[in-house]
XYZ file of C-alpha atoms in Angstrom:
288
model
C 83.073 135.909 171.507
C 85.869 138.191 170.508
C 89.527 137.883 169.815
C 92.152 140.711 169.873
C 94.292 142.088 166.933
C 97.533 143.992 167.214
C 95.421 146.952 167.368
C 93.419 145.549 170.554
C 90.027 145.869 169.713
C 87.208 143.808 171.252
C 84.580 143.534 168.638
C 86.120 144.661 165.510
C 87.870 141.384 164.655
C 88.892 142.515 161.331
C 90.343 145.674 162.032
C 94.057 146.743 160.664
C 96.188 149.427 159.364
C 96.239 150.151 155.763
C 98.366 153.227 155.656
C 99.476 154.148 159.074
C 98.062 157.353 160.556
C 95.474 158.019 157.585
C 93.593 154.583 156.676
C 92.406 151.464 158.251
C 89.743 148.698 157.337
C 87.458 146.805 159.529
C 84.566 144.634 159.568
C 81.093 145.952 160.787
C 81.952 148.840 162.427
C 78.381 149.000 164.348
C 79.761 146.217 166.529
C 82.234 148.280 168.079
C 81.985 148.142 172.085
C 82.625 151.033 174.457
C 86.248 150.140 174.422
C 86.591 149.925 170.936
C 84.937 153.481 170.333
C 87.429 154.914 172.807
C 90.250 153.122 170.922
C 88.877 154.560 167.687
C 89.019 157.999 169.158
C 92.521 157.836 170.158
C 93.441 156.698 166.513
C 91.685 160.200 165.608
C 89.080 158.414 163.324
C 87.395 161.096 161.626
C 85.512 159.178 158.641
C 83.833 155.877 158.157
C 83.546 154.571 154.810
C 80.827 151.887 154.773
C 80.166 150.044 151.846
C 77.029 148.292 152.628
C 73.371 149.553 152.108
C 72.289 151.686 155.009
C 68.988 149.785 155.454
C 71.073 146.448 155.508
C 72.541 147.468 159.163
C 72.292 144.967 161.824
C 69.585 145.967 164.455
C 70.928 144.001 167.264
C 74.120 145.885 166.896
C 75.341 148.625 169.387
C 75.774 151.197 167.011
C 77.699 153.238 169.673
C 79.050 155.376 166.727
C 76.169 156.796 165.809
C 76.327 159.204 168.733
C 79.990 160.160 167.161
C 79.232 160.378 163.662
C 76.669 162.138 161.351
C 75.023 159.206 159.170
C 75.186 160.393 155.367
C 74.029 158.561 152.642
C 75.846 158.752 149.444
C 74.110 158.566 146.201
C 76.211 158.000 143.182
C 75.039 159.427 139.726
C 77.698 157.705 137.101
C 75.313 156.754 134.031
C 76.394 159.325 131.655
C 78.475 161.267 134.291
C 82.518 161.271 134.232
C 83.575 161.705 136.658
C 80.723 160.374 138.622
C 78.515 162.964 140.418
C 78.224 162.307 144.456
C 74.868 163.453 146.364
C 75.287 163.522 150.035
C 71.964 163.179 152.244
C 72.325 163.406 156.220
C 70.239 160.662 157.685
C 69.126 159.903 161.374
C 69.707 162.505 164.336
C 71.782 165.299 163.781
C 75.156 164.851 165.483
C 77.446 168.131 166.533
C 80.856 166.344 166.141
C 82.779 166.493 163.143
C 82.746 162.766 162.530
C 81.006 161.446 159.472
C 79.723 157.937 158.866
C 79.331 157.565 154.894
C 77.553 154.788 153.422
C 78.431 154.006 149.817
C 76.469 151.034 148.871
C 78.636 148.872 146.500
C 76.076 146.492 145.711
C 73.457 149.242 144.480
C 70.444 149.297 142.222
C 72.732 149.512 139.184
C 75.043 146.688 140.036
C 71.746 144.031 140.643
C 70.475 145.390 137.356
C 73.731 144.739 135.213
C 74.231 141.176 136.958
C 70.563 139.997 136.247
C 70.537 141.342 132.535
C 73.352 138.582 131.779
C 71.338 135.956 133.368
C 69.161 133.447 131.424
C 65.353 134.141 132.231
C 64.887 130.816 134.171
C 67.440 131.874 136.422
C 66.021 135.156 137.118
C 62.396 133.471 137.951
C 64.128 130.959 140.333
C 65.763 133.982 142.177
C 62.579 135.969 142.280
C 60.546 133.065 143.680
C 63.387 132.228 146.087
C 63.535 135.799 147.290
C 59.695 135.761 147.738
C 59.650 132.709 150.116
C 62.604 133.889 151.980
C 60.688 137.138 152.697
C 57.684 135.339 153.731
C 60.106 133.087 156.236
C 61.521 136.225 157.510
C 58.382 137.673 158.360
C 56.850 134.959 159.971
C 59.782 133.869 161.741
C 60.742 137.394 162.652
C 64.233 136.841 161.637
C 65.051 140.456 160.256
C 66.520 139.826 156.758
C 68.368 136.750 157.492
C 66.827 134.426 154.942
C 66.373 137.045 152.298
C 70.360 137.885 152.604
C 71.184 134.225 151.993
C 68.572 134.319 148.885
C 70.603 137.121 147.310
C 74.000 135.820 148.409
C 73.277 132.311 146.642
C 71.213 133.326 143.918
C 72.335 136.538 142.810
C 75.788 137.053 143.875
C 76.363 133.270 143.515
C 78.128 132.317 146.646
C 76.358 129.369 147.670
C 79.369 127.168 146.800
C 82.305 127.008 148.822
C 84.546 127.338 145.749
C 86.769 130.386 144.743
C 85.184 130.610 141.107
C 81.841 132.150 142.688
C 83.609 134.678 144.697
C 85.920 135.684 141.779
C 82.918 136.145 139.409
C 81.404 138.426 142.325
C 84.573 140.244 142.322
C 84.768 140.917 138.809
C 81.184 141.928 138.777
C 81.757 144.476 141.393
C 84.488 145.957 139.412
C 82.693 145.948 136.103
C 79.216 147.005 137.098
C 79.853 149.053 140.701
C 82.334 151.570 139.181
C 80.506 154.590 140.517
C 80.512 153.206 144.445
C 84.005 152.241 143.924
C 84.982 155.845 142.569
C 83.107 157.501 145.604
C 84.882 155.330 148.176
C 88.189 156.147 146.622
C 87.644 159.479 146.450
C 86.292 159.634 150.328
C 89.200 157.768 151.408
C 91.803 159.806 149.880
C 90.633 163.224 150.825
C 92.726 164.444 153.609
C 89.645 166.253 155.105
C 88.588 162.763 155.923
C 91.648 161.304 157.459
C 92.285 159.165 159.310
C 89.397 157.151 157.821
C 88.181 153.723 158.262
C 86.828 151.385 155.317
C 84.355 148.560 156.394
C 81.552 146.379 155.229
C 79.913 143.325 156.821
C 83.071 141.026 157.081
C 85.720 143.576 155.823
C 86.683 140.952 153.482
C 85.268 141.173 150.130
C 83.781 144.661 149.328
C 86.346 146.340 151.538
C 89.106 144.180 150.238
C 88.407 145.221 146.788
C 88.853 148.774 147.749
C 91.828 148.544 149.745
C 93.343 146.337 146.856
C 92.894 149.069 144.417
C 94.339 151.749 146.811
C 97.575 149.756 147.385
C 97.880 149.036 143.888
C 97.570 152.445 142.881
C 100.041 153.360 145.636
C 102.609 150.954 143.883
C 102.510 148.046 146.146
C 103.200 144.717 144.947
C 100.915 142.205 144.248
C 102.173 139.985 146.826
C 101.934 142.720 149.424
C 98.254 143.317 148.413
C 97.841 139.420 148.828
C 99.544 139.218 152.287
C 97.151 142.009 153.451
C 94.050 140.004 152.130
C 95.409 136.759 153.628
C 94.999 138.497 157.094
C 91.246 138.622 156.630
C 91.089 134.855 156.172
C 92.985 134.315 159.196
C 90.751 136.694 161.432
C 87.801 135.150 160.125
C 88.579 131.507 160.643
C 89.782 132.460 164.065
C 86.427 134.116 164.781
C 84.200 131.652 162.653
C 86.289 128.351 162.502
C 83.193 126.444 161.285
C 82.859 128.521 157.901
C 85.238 128.689 155.146
C 86.293 132.116 154.170
C 88.004 132.354 150.619
C 89.409 135.749 149.328
C 93.253 135.462 148.542
C 92.978 133.304 145.606
C 89.943 135.346 143.958
C 91.668 138.462 144.672
C 94.660 137.349 143.106
C 92.707 136.400 140.085
C 90.756 139.708 140.225
C 94.124 141.798 139.782
C 95.023 139.758 136.911
C 91.518 140.279 135.165
C 91.900 143.945 135.743
C 95.247 143.907 134.083
C 93.962 141.845 131.333
C 90.691 143.717 130.757
C 91.752 147.461 131.420
C 95.651 146.979 131.331
C 96.302 148.220 134.604
C 94.769 149.147 137.968
C 95.540 152.788 137.086
C 93.906 152.368 133.555
C 90.856 151.001 135.379
C 90.708 154.041 137.742
C 91.149 156.328 134.816
C 88.011 154.697 132.960
C 85.732 154.947 136.043
C 86.473 158.786 136.161
C 89.816 159.788 137.708
C 92.105 161.680 136.148
C 96.031 161.439 135.871
C 96.242 164.441 138.147
C 93.510 163.149 140.395
C 95.521 159.682 140.734
C 98.535 161.783 141.470
C 96.762 163.836 144.202
C 95.422 160.566 145.660
C 98.771 159.067 145.763
C 100.318 162.298 147.587
C 97.437 162.111 150.020
C 97.934 158.832 151.044
C 101.654 158.653 151.377
């Protein structure tokens, strides 16, 4: 099943413009059809900034863009490093084209370590047992990482409930504990040599939504504009998966309030994770 959006993609159901000619956002880019690949070429896309763990890719997806872009894993050294140090490792087959598919894992080891450290011991034991059982089920049923992902989603990320509160806490944790990957994603997206670029994750809603919200706020867009863009993800995903609930606008609105309350402003947050005032000015210039 597929729906068309304004940019006429077949399988990239949450694809849209962030900054015309320079930056776009999408759901899982690996699902691009041959027609979608040609459409991306017509847009001149040079760089994919993928916010997932590289090993979590869906093995059943076409992954046609692997023939067009060199896969690159980005390792971020952020502890005791300001700004964070980015290390790039080429993966997969060598591609002669200039395109790059960067994997910047927002939910990395440091993130999970910080989240688990604030949990009570009995919750951690429950999560570990759930993960072990889920792994066994996946092995027996040969279901890839389906049950493991669900165990992590409900146990660690707290997304088992169809309420805004669990998602808001997840958003807060990403902002607080994934500052290194967030720095890397923003750095790559604002580099003129990488543009036009597309930012993506599994559904193009949460991890991608946070990066895009920070970028738009840094560019001086109003809170209303940011939430309006966020709402488009809810609309697109409800059309694609009508049986599921897709909350993101209210948590994103509260996240922006949280950043302002804790850090003072989005700019102050970006300065706290390693950017400089001159760096922010350059980012704005590169994305105008």
